[in-house]
């Protein structure tokens, strides 16, 4: 079998593959922002992030100082694009019906300090929560987890119910103060996870991977010692996996997977 690329340099091959992914991978750009947020709620519910009414998902509304989120009192599995609300930084409802979860206040702090962030996900996923009880940071030692490498902070101090300004400032500082100065996620001791993504798609796939990584970590620790991976390889894998084309394609796959599981009479498809 002839292999014309056998002698092509590695960097040239990677550049070629990046261009191919941008052209060929499926994207989720046909969905509007509220639908993307609703899809993310349903995806995370399907992925086991459900914890009753706990957790919030928000997405910045373009260049405005407002964002879309779920109305308080609804679980992730009940969210549709039509029952979301749009609120300002003070959690005043600008569009839709209901009220925002008061815990969304720390989202406002993050948006205020991180103009690059377009979507914030906060859940109490079970394996992440288990690590949080142990006050253990997330261990990145598997290729799939490398999208999180040096991108997950750890807040060892639980600030209490995140409804006030002090808690919002603490969580925001944990996201922006270490290493690269632009972390995308944090594990909150005795609480859960926060992901601050450049897009809804990126935030969603990172939240899914954080919980999977936590599960792998717990499984590995029950069997032995986790060994570190080479930092240079991990950083390269981080940048490769977090390409926007891959995040879009990963989100699209999770959305297709989720949509297959819900029934036609589900309000997600419109009023029954």
PDB file of C-alpha atoms in Angstrom:
ATOM      1  CA  UNK A   1       0.000   0.000   0.000  1.00  0.00           C
ATOM      2  CA  UNK A   2       1.460   3.338  -1.056  1.00  0.00           C
ATOM      3  CA  UNK A   3       1.641   5.956   1.703  1.00  0.00           C
ATOM      4  CA  UNK A   4       2.507   9.325   0.197  1.00  0.00           C
ATOM      5  CA  UNK A   5       2.550  11.113   3.574  1.00  0.00           C
ATOM      6  CA  UNK A   6       4.963   8.687   5.271  1.00  0.00           C
ATOM      7  CA  UNK A   7       7.814  11.211   5.203  1.00  0.00           C
ATOM      8  CA  UNK A   8       5.826  14.367   5.895  1.00  0.00           C
ATOM      9  CA  UNK A   9       6.938  16.172   9.069  1.00  0.00           C
ATOM     10  CA  UNK A  10       4.689  15.824  12.090  1.00  0.00           C
ATOM     11  CA  UNK A  11       3.862  19.552  12.368  1.00  0.00           C
ATOM     12  CA  UNK A  12       2.799  19.644   8.729  1.00  0.00           C
ATOM     13  CA  UNK A  13       0.531  16.644   9.270  1.00  0.00           C
ATOM     14  CA  UNK A  14      -1.056  18.273  12.320  1.00  0.00           C
ATOM     15  CA  UNK A  15      -1.652  21.518  10.398  1.00  0.00           C
ATOM     16  CA  UNK A  16      -3.282  19.551   7.608  1.00  0.00           C
ATOM     17  CA  UNK A  17      -5.542  17.673  10.019  1.00  0.00           C
ATOM     18  CA  UNK A  18      -6.597  20.901  11.747  1.00  0.00           C
ATOM     19  CA  UNK A  19      -7.651  22.350   8.412  1.00  0.00           C
ATOM     20  CA  UNK A  20      -9.524  19.133   7.565  1.00  0.00           C
ATOM     21  CA  UNK A  21     -11.400  19.248  10.871  1.00  0.00           C
ATOM     22  CA  UNK A  22     -12.454  22.847  10.302  1.00  0.00           C
ATOM     23  CA  UNK A  23     -13.879  21.877   6.923  1.00  0.00           C
ATOM     24  CA  UNK A  24     -15.462  18.525   7.621  1.00  0.00           C
ATOM     25  CA  UNK A  25     -16.466  18.086  11.265  1.00  0.00           C
ATOM     26  CA  UNK A  26     -20.176  18.668  11.993  1.00  0.00           C
ATOM     27  CA  UNK A  27     -20.956  21.859  13.880  1.00  0.00           C
ATOM     28  CA  UNK A  28     -23.810  23.045  16.077  1.00  0.00           C
ATOM     29  CA  UNK A  29     -23.907  26.568  14.669  1.00  0.00           C
ATOM     30  CA  UNK A  30     -27.445  26.161  13.284  1.00  0.00           C
ATOM     31  CA  UNK A  31     -28.939  26.282  16.795  1.00  0.00           C
ATOM     32  CA  UNK A  32     -29.670  29.642  18.421  1.00  0.00           C
ATOM     33  CA  UNK A  33     -28.231  30.467  21.847  1.00  0.00           C
ATOM     34  CA  UNK A  34     -31.278  29.561  24.005  1.00  0.00           C
ATOM     35  CA  UNK A  35     -31.524  26.209  22.215  1.00  0.00           C
ATOM     36  CA  UNK A  36     -27.825  25.576  22.843  1.00  0.00           C
ATOM     37  CA  UNK A  37     -28.321  26.267  26.554  1.00  0.00           C
ATOM     38  CA  UNK A  38     -31.382  24.003  26.676  1.00  0.00           C
ATOM     39  CA  UNK A  39     -29.470  21.249  24.868  1.00  0.00           C
ATOM     40  CA  UNK A  40     -26.635  21.597  27.388  1.00  0.00           C
ATOM     41  CA  UNK A  41     -29.054  21.218  30.302  1.00  0.00           C
ATOM     42  CA  UNK A  42     -30.503  18.055  28.766  1.00  0.00           C
ATOM     43  CA  UNK A  43     -27.064  16.656  27.857  1.00  0.00           C
ATOM     44  CA  UNK A  44     -25.748  17.098  31.378  1.00  0.00           C
ATOM     45  CA  UNK A  45     -28.882  15.524  32.811  1.00  0.00           C
ATOM     46  CA  UNK A  46     -28.354  12.528  30.512  1.00  0.00           C
ATOM     47  CA  UNK A  47     -24.692  12.384  31.589  1.00  0.00           C
ATOM     48  CA  UNK A  48     -25.609  12.087  35.277  1.00  0.00           C
ATOM     49  CA  UNK A  49     -25.018  15.684  36.395  1.00  0.00           C
ATOM     50  CA  UNK A  50     -28.524  15.957  37.791  1.00  0.00           C
ATOM     51  CA  UNK A  51     -28.801  16.926  41.456  1.00  0.00           C
ATOM     52  CA  UNK A  52     -32.402  18.019  41.846  1.00  0.00           C
ATOM     53  CA  UNK A  53     -32.638  21.792  41.499  1.00  0.00           C
ATOM     54  CA  UNK A  54     -28.927  22.347  42.190  1.00  0.00           C
ATOM     55  CA  UNK A  55     -26.645  23.685  39.494  1.00  0.00           C
ATOM     56  CA  UNK A  56     -26.872  26.449  36.923  1.00  0.00           C
ATOM     57  CA  UNK A  57     -26.002  26.887  33.269  1.00  0.00           C
ATOM     58  CA  UNK A  58     -25.656  30.364  31.813  1.00  0.00           C
ATOM     59  CA  UNK A  59     -24.611  31.800  28.457  1.00  0.00           C
ATOM     60  CA  UNK A  60     -23.689  35.414  27.784  1.00  0.00           C
ATOM     61  CA  UNK A  61     -26.147  37.080  25.395  1.00  0.00           C
ATOM     62  CA  UNK A  62     -23.758  38.324  22.712  1.00  0.00           C
ATOM     63  CA  UNK A  63     -21.890  41.472  23.754  1.00  0.00           C
ATOM     64  CA  UNK A  64     -24.516  42.510  26.297  1.00  0.00           C
ATOM     65  CA  UNK A  65     -24.334  42.432  30.092  1.00  0.00           C
ATOM     66  CA  UNK A  66     -27.095  39.834  30.246  1.00  0.00           C
ATOM     67  CA  UNK A  67     -27.180  36.062  30.043  1.00  0.00           C
ATOM     68  CA  UNK A  68     -29.592  33.180  29.511  1.00  0.00           C
ATOM     69  CA  UNK A  69     -30.219  30.687  32.304  1.00  0.00           C
ATOM     70  CA  UNK A  70     -32.870  28.320  33.598  1.00  0.00           C
ATOM     71  CA  UNK A  71     -35.671  29.611  35.807  1.00  0.00           C
ATOM     72  CA  UNK A  72     -35.393  28.552  39.437  1.00  0.00           C
ATOM     73  CA  UNK A  73     -37.567  25.555  40.271  1.00  0.00           C
ATOM     74  CA  UNK A  74     -36.890  23.601  37.077  1.00  0.00           C
ATOM     75  CA  UNK A  75     -34.548  20.629  36.785  1.00  0.00           C
ATOM     76  CA  UNK A  76     -32.112  20.149  33.916  1.00  0.00           C
ATOM     77  CA  UNK A  77     -34.428  17.561  32.341  1.00  0.00           C
ATOM     78  CA  UNK A  78     -37.291  20.079  32.161  1.00  0.00           C
ATOM     79  CA  UNK A  79     -35.452  22.843  30.342  1.00  0.00           C
ATOM     80  CA  UNK A  80     -36.517  23.988  26.885  1.00  0.00           C
ATOM     81  CA  UNK A  81     -35.472  27.052  24.905  1.00  0.00           C
ATOM     82  CA  UNK A  82     -38.901  28.574  25.606  1.00  0.00           C
ATOM     83  CA  UNK A  83     -38.748  28.359  29.419  1.00  0.00           C
ATOM     84  CA  UNK A  84     -35.293  29.887  29.814  1.00  0.00           C
ATOM     85  CA  UNK A  85     -34.979  33.416  31.164  1.00  0.00           C
ATOM     86  CA  UNK A  86     -32.573  36.238  30.319  1.00  0.00           C
ATOM     87  CA  UNK A  87     -31.246  38.195  33.284  1.00  0.00           C
ATOM     88  CA  UNK A  88     -28.832  41.050  33.896  1.00  0.00           C
ATOM     89  CA  UNK A  89     -25.859  40.990  36.257  1.00  0.00           C
ATOM     90  CA  UNK A  90     -28.164  41.792  39.201  1.00  0.00           C
ATOM     91  CA  UNK A  91     -30.356  38.773  38.311  1.00  0.00           C
ATOM     92  CA  UNK A  92     -33.276  40.967  37.224  1.00  0.00           C
ATOM     93  CA  UNK A  93     -35.361  39.175  34.584  1.00  0.00           C
ATOM     94  CA  UNK A  94     -35.238  40.919  31.200  1.00  0.00           C
ATOM     95  CA  UNK A  95     -36.980  38.231  29.175  1.00  0.00           C
ATOM     96  CA  UNK A  96     -39.082  35.189  30.078  1.00  0.00           C
ATOM     97  CA  UNK A  97     -40.984  34.218  33.216  1.00  0.00           C
ATOM     98  CA  UNK A  98     -39.818  33.257  36.706  1.00  0.00           C
ATOM     99  CA  UNK A  99     -36.746  34.099  38.739  1.00  0.00           C
ATOM    100  CA  UNK A 100     -33.075  33.236  38.517  1.00  0.00           C
ATOM    101  CA  UNK A 101     -31.411  31.043  41.097  1.00  0.00           C
ATOM    102  CA  UNK A 102     -29.779  33.443  43.614  1.00  0.00           C
ATOM    103  CA  UNK A 103     -26.634  31.309  43.302  1.00  0.00           C
ATOM    104  CA  UNK A 104     -26.241  32.709  39.777  1.00  0.00           C
ATOM    105  CA  UNK A 105     -24.658  35.741  41.390  1.00  0.00           C
ATOM    106  CA  UNK A 106     -21.227  34.131  41.173  1.00  0.00           C
ATOM    107  CA  UNK A 107     -21.770  33.727  37.424  1.00  0.00           C
ATOM    108  CA  UNK A 108     -22.141  37.509  37.224  1.00  0.00           C
ATOM    109  CA  UNK A 109     -18.810  37.884  39.000  1.00  0.00           C
ATOM    110  CA  UNK A 110     -17.085  35.561  36.574  1.00  0.00           C
ATOM    111  CA  UNK A 111     -18.528  37.320  33.511  1.00  0.00           C
ATOM    112  CA  UNK A 112     -17.477  40.638  35.014  1.00  0.00           C
ATOM    113  CA  UNK A 113     -13.852  39.555  35.446  1.00  0.00           C
ATOM    114  CA  UNK A 114     -13.512  37.256  32.415  1.00  0.00           C
ATOM    115  CA  UNK A 115     -14.635  38.894  29.151  1.00  0.00           C
ATOM    116  CA  UNK A 116     -13.449  35.796  27.252  1.00  0.00           C
ATOM    117  CA  UNK A 117     -16.050  33.596  28.966  1.00  0.00           C
ATOM    118  CA  UNK A 118     -19.289  33.025  27.072  1.00  0.00           C
ATOM    119  CA  UNK A 119     -20.786  30.103  29.026  1.00  0.00           C
ATOM    120  CA  UNK A 120     -20.611  28.975  32.657  1.00  0.00           C
ATOM    121  CA  UNK A 121     -21.673  25.552  33.903  1.00  0.00           C
ATOM    122  CA  UNK A 122     -21.999  24.671  37.573  1.00  0.00           C
ATOM    123  CA  UNK A 123     -23.134  21.193  38.625  1.00  0.00           C
ATOM    124  CA  UNK A 124     -22.894  18.848  41.594  1.00  0.00           C
ATOM    125  CA  UNK A 125     -21.993  15.804  39.501  1.00  0.00           C
ATOM    126  CA  UNK A 126     -21.556  12.726  41.767  1.00  0.00           C
ATOM    127  CA  UNK A 127     -17.931  11.770  41.096  1.00  0.00           C
ATOM    128  CA  UNK A 128     -16.734  15.370  41.151  1.00  0.00           C
ATOM    129  CA  UNK A 129     -18.680  15.801  44.388  1.00  0.00           C
ATOM    130  CA  UNK A 130     -17.020  12.686  45.841  1.00  0.00           C
ATOM    131  CA  UNK A 131     -13.561  14.149  45.147  1.00  0.00           C
ATOM    132  CA  UNK A 132     -14.718  17.435  46.623  1.00  0.00           C
ATOM    133  CA  UNK A 133     -15.583  15.637  49.888  1.00  0.00           C
ATOM    134  CA  UNK A 134     -12.027  14.301  49.998  1.00  0.00           C
ATOM    135  CA  UNK A 135     -10.648  17.779  49.199  1.00  0.00           C
ATOM    136  CA  UNK A 136      -8.728  16.231  46.306  1.00  0.00           C
ATOM    137  CA  UNK A 137      -7.915  18.173  43.127  1.00  0.00           C
ATOM    138  CA  UNK A 138      -8.699  16.576  39.794  1.00  0.00           C
ATOM    139  CA  UNK A 139      -5.852  14.377  38.519  1.00  0.00           C
ATOM    140  CA  UNK A 140      -5.209  14.621  34.773  1.00  0.00           C
ATOM    141  CA  UNK A 141      -3.398  11.441  33.724  1.00  0.00           C
ATOM    142  CA  UNK A 142      -5.315  10.091  30.717  1.00  0.00           C
ATOM    143  CA  UNK A 143      -5.270  11.275  27.115  1.00  0.00           C
ATOM    144  CA  UNK A 144      -9.001  12.046  27.003  1.00  0.00           C
ATOM    145  CA  UNK A 145      -8.654  14.134  30.154  1.00  0.00           C
ATOM    146  CA  UNK A 146      -5.869  16.251  28.691  1.00  0.00           C
ATOM    147  CA  UNK A 147      -8.373  18.855  27.511  1.00  0.00           C
ATOM    148  CA  UNK A 148      -8.359  19.771  31.221  1.00  0.00           C
ATOM    149  CA  UNK A 149      -4.573  19.727  31.731  1.00  0.00           C
ATOM    150  CA  UNK A 150      -3.412  22.820  33.680  1.00  0.00           C
ATOM    151  CA  UNK A 151      -6.897  24.216  33.087  1.00  0.00           C
ATOM    152  CA  UNK A 152      -8.676  23.132  36.283  1.00  0.00           C
ATOM    153  CA  UNK A 153      -8.169  25.128  39.452  1.00  0.00           C
ATOM    154  CA  UNK A 154      -8.970  23.894  42.945  1.00  0.00           C
ATOM    155  CA  UNK A 155     -10.798  25.936  45.579  1.00  0.00           C
ATOM    156  CA  UNK A 156     -10.001  24.232  48.877  1.00  0.00           C
ATOM    157  CA  UNK A 157     -12.128  26.598  50.967  1.00  0.00           C
ATOM    158  CA  UNK A 158     -15.894  26.207  50.758  1.00  0.00           C
ATOM    159  CA  UNK A 159     -17.367  29.734  50.925  1.00  0.00           C
ATOM    160  CA  UNK A 160     -20.897  28.593  51.752  1.00  0.00           C
ATOM    161  CA  UNK A 161     -24.032  29.161  49.694  1.00  0.00           C
ATOM    162  CA  UNK A 162     -22.842  31.172  46.655  1.00  0.00           C
ATOM    163  CA  UNK A 163     -25.542  33.839  46.817  1.00  0.00           C
ATOM    164  CA  UNK A 164     -23.453  36.762  48.046  1.00  0.00           C
ATOM    165  CA  UNK A 165     -20.712  38.966  46.659  1.00  0.00           C
ATOM    166  CA  UNK A 166     -17.919  37.489  48.800  1.00  0.00           C
ATOM    167  CA  UNK A 167     -18.516  33.957  47.490  1.00  0.00           C
ATOM    168  CA  UNK A 168     -18.656  35.199  43.920  1.00  0.00           C
ATOM    169  CA  UNK A 169     -15.350  36.996  44.319  1.00  0.00           C
ATOM    170  CA  UNK A 170     -13.686  33.919  45.848  1.00  0.00           C
ATOM    171  CA  UNK A 171     -14.811  31.618  43.047  1.00  0.00           C
ATOM    172  CA  UNK A 172     -13.872  34.141  40.368  1.00  0.00           C
ATOM    173  CA  UNK A 173     -10.405  34.545  41.841  1.00  0.00           C
ATOM    174  CA  UNK A 174      -9.936  30.757  41.857  1.00  0.00           C
ATOM    175  CA  UNK A 175     -10.666  30.683  38.137  1.00  0.00           C
ATOM    176  CA  UNK A 176      -8.290  33.439  37.065  1.00  0.00           C
ATOM    177  CA  UNK A 177      -5.436  33.675  39.555  1.00  0.00           C
ATOM    178  CA  UNK A 178      -3.217  30.643  38.899  1.00  0.00           C
ATOM    179  CA  UNK A 179      -0.875  29.292  36.210  1.00  0.00           C
ATOM    180  CA  UNK A 180      -1.963  30.596  32.801  1.00  0.00           C
ATOM    181  CA  UNK A 181      -4.256  33.217  34.272  1.00  0.00           C
ATOM    182  CA  UNK A 182      -7.159  31.991  32.153  1.00  0.00           C
ATOM    183  CA  UNK A 183      -8.258  28.644  33.524  1.00  0.00           C
ATOM    184  CA  UNK A 184     -11.468  27.253  32.143  1.00  0.00           C
ATOM    185  CA  UNK A 185     -12.614  25.244  35.162  1.00  0.00           C
ATOM    186  CA  UNK A 186     -12.410  24.769  38.908  1.00  0.00           C
ATOM    187  CA  UNK A 187     -13.240  21.985  41.349  1.00  0.00           C
ATOM    188  CA  UNK A 188     -14.894  23.436  44.461  1.00  0.00           C
ATOM    189  CA  UNK A 189     -14.192  21.552  47.677  1.00  0.00           C
ATOM    190  CA  UNK A 190     -17.355  20.266  49.363  1.00  0.00           C
ATOM    191  CA  UNK A 191     -19.389  21.514  46.422  1.00  0.00           C
ATOM    192  CA  UNK A 192     -18.959  20.630  42.744  1.00  0.00           C
ATOM    193  CA  UNK A 193     -17.552  21.903  39.457  1.00  0.00           C
ATOM    194  CA  UNK A 194     -17.521  25.168  37.566  1.00  0.00           C
ATOM    195  CA  UNK A 195     -16.608  25.418  33.885  1.00  0.00           C
ATOM    196  CA  UNK A 196     -16.092  28.780  32.185  1.00  0.00           C
ATOM    197  CA  UNK A 197     -15.937  28.209  28.445  1.00  0.00           C
ATOM    198  CA  UNK A 198     -15.260  30.308  25.376  1.00  0.00           C
ATOM    199  CA  UNK A 199     -18.417  28.809  23.850  1.00  0.00           C
ATOM    200  CA  UNK A 200     -21.404  26.811  25.037  1.00  0.00           C
ATOM    201  CA  UNK A 201     -20.039  23.825  23.124  1.00  0.00           C
ATOM    202  CA  UNK A 202     -16.636  23.989  24.807  1.00  0.00           C
ATOM    203  CA  UNK A 203     -18.115  24.409  28.285  1.00  0.00           C
ATOM    204  CA  UNK A 204     -20.449  21.444  27.792  1.00  0.00           C
ATOM    205  CA  UNK A 205     -17.814  18.972  26.586  1.00  0.00           C
ATOM    206  CA  UNK A 206     -15.444  20.071  29.361  1.00  0.00           C
ATOM    207  CA  UNK A 207     -18.092  19.560  32.053  1.00  0.00           C
ATOM    208  CA  UNK A 208     -18.805  16.083  30.699  1.00  0.00           C
ATOM    209  CA  UNK A 209     -15.081  15.279  30.685  1.00  0.00           C
ATOM    210  CA  UNK A 210     -14.536  16.603  34.220  1.00  0.00           C
ATOM    211  CA  UNK A 211     -17.082  14.167  35.631  1.00  0.00           C
ATOM    212  CA  UNK A 212     -15.665  11.281  33.573  1.00  0.00           C
ATOM    213  CA  UNK A 213     -12.145  12.151  34.738  1.00  0.00           C
ATOM    214  CA  UNK A 214     -13.292  12.197  38.354  1.00  0.00           C
ATOM    215  CA  UNK A 215     -14.863   8.765  37.909  1.00  0.00           C
ATOM    216  CA  UNK A 216     -11.642   7.386  36.388  1.00  0.00           C
ATOM    217  CA  UNK A 217      -9.629   8.911  39.218  1.00  0.00           C
ATOM    218  CA  UNK A 218     -11.760   7.241  41.876  1.00  0.00           C
ATOM    219  CA  UNK A 219     -11.586   3.910  40.052  1.00  0.00           C
ATOM    220  CA  UNK A 220      -7.801   4.132  39.610  1.00  0.00           C
ATOM    221  CA  UNK A 221      -7.170   5.081  43.241  1.00  0.00           C
ATOM    222  CA  UNK A 222      -9.121   2.033  44.374  1.00  0.00           C
ATOM    223  CA  UNK A 223      -6.675  -0.158  42.433  1.00  0.00           C
ATOM    224  CA  UNK A 224      -3.317   1.526  42.995  1.00  0.00           C
ATOM    225  CA  UNK A 225      -1.280   4.676  42.433  1.00  0.00           C
ATOM    226  CA  UNK A 226      -1.933   7.129  39.606  1.00  0.00           C
ATOM    227  CA  UNK A 227       1.213   7.942  37.637  1.00  0.00           C
ATOM    228  CA  UNK A 228       1.789  11.369  36.142  1.00  0.00           C
ATOM    229  CA  UNK A 229       1.996  11.895  32.389  1.00  0.00           C
ATOM    230  CA  UNK A 230       4.627  13.841  30.479  1.00  0.00           C
ATOM    231  CA  UNK A 231       3.745  17.578  30.734  1.00  0.00           C
ATOM    232  CA  UNK A 232       4.842  18.412  27.172  1.00  0.00           C
ATOM    233  CA  UNK A 233       2.667  15.652  25.725  1.00  0.00           C
ATOM    234  CA  UNK A 234      -0.235  16.655  27.971  1.00  0.00           C
ATOM    235  CA  UNK A 235      -0.054  20.315  26.895  1.00  0.00           C
ATOM    236  CA  UNK A 236       0.025  19.332  23.249  1.00  0.00           C
ATOM    237  CA  UNK A 237      -2.973  17.033  23.737  1.00  0.00           C
ATOM    238  CA  UNK A 238      -4.807  19.814  25.606  1.00  0.00           C
ATOM    239  CA  UNK A 239      -4.495  22.199  22.668  1.00  0.00           C
ATOM    240  CA  UNK A 240      -5.323  19.492  20.129  1.00  0.00           C
ATOM    241  CA  UNK A 241      -8.476  18.284  21.876  1.00  0.00           C
ATOM    242  CA  UNK A 242      -9.756  21.800  22.678  1.00  0.00           C
ATOM    243  CA  UNK A 243      -9.783  23.013  19.090  1.00  0.00           C
ATOM    244  CA  UNK A 244     -13.096  24.732  18.457  1.00  0.00           C
ATOM    245  CA  UNK A 245     -13.924  22.344  15.602  1.00  0.00           C
ATOM    246  CA  UNK A 246     -13.539  19.360  17.931  1.00  0.00           C
ATOM    247  CA  UNK A 247     -15.587  21.017  20.680  1.00  0.00           C
ATOM    248  CA  UNK A 248     -18.361  21.788  18.186  1.00  0.00           C
ATOM    249  CA  UNK A 249     -18.336  18.233  16.850  1.00  0.00           C
ATOM    250  CA  UNK A 250     -18.268  16.739  20.347  1.00  0.00           C
ATOM    251  CA  UNK A 251     -21.199  18.882  21.424  1.00  0.00           C
ATOM    252  CA  UNK A 252     -23.135  17.981  18.277  1.00  0.00           C
ATOM    253  CA  UNK A 253     -22.614  14.280  18.978  1.00  0.00           C
ATOM    254  CA  UNK A 254     -23.781  14.636  22.588  1.00  0.00           C
ATOM    255  CA  UNK A 255     -26.834  16.582  21.397  1.00  0.00           C
ATOM    256  CA  UNK A 256     -27.729  13.948  18.803  1.00  0.00           C
ATOM    257  CA  UNK A 257     -27.298  11.245  21.422  1.00  0.00           C
ATOM    258  CA  UNK A 258     -29.549  13.101  23.851  1.00  0.00           C
ATOM    259  CA  UNK A 259     -32.221  13.942  21.273  1.00  0.00           C
ATOM    260  CA  UNK A 260     -32.587  10.255  20.413  1.00  0.00           C
ATOM    261  CA  UNK A 261     -33.515   9.519  24.023  1.00  0.00           C
ATOM    262  CA  UNK A 262     -36.368  11.982  24.483  1.00  0.00           C
ATOM    263  CA  UNK A 263     -39.924  11.270  23.375  1.00  0.00           C
ATOM    264  CA  UNK A 264     -41.735  13.274  20.666  1.00  0.00           C
ATOM    265  CA  UNK A 265     -44.254  14.608  23.214  1.00  0.00           C
ATOM    266  CA  UNK A 266     -41.451  16.135  25.289  1.00  0.00           C
ATOM    267  CA  UNK A 267     -41.897  19.949  25.529  1.00  0.00           C
ATOM    268  CA  UNK A 268     -38.341  20.284  24.184  1.00  0.00           C
ATOM    269  CA  UNK A 269     -39.873  19.836  20.729  1.00  0.00           C
ATOM    270  CA  UNK A 270     -42.460  22.579  21.315  1.00  0.00           C
ATOM    271  CA  UNK A 271     -45.769  22.792  23.097  1.00  0.00           C
ATOM    272  CA  UNK A 272     -47.412  19.321  23.247  1.00  0.00           C
TER     273      UNK A 272
END
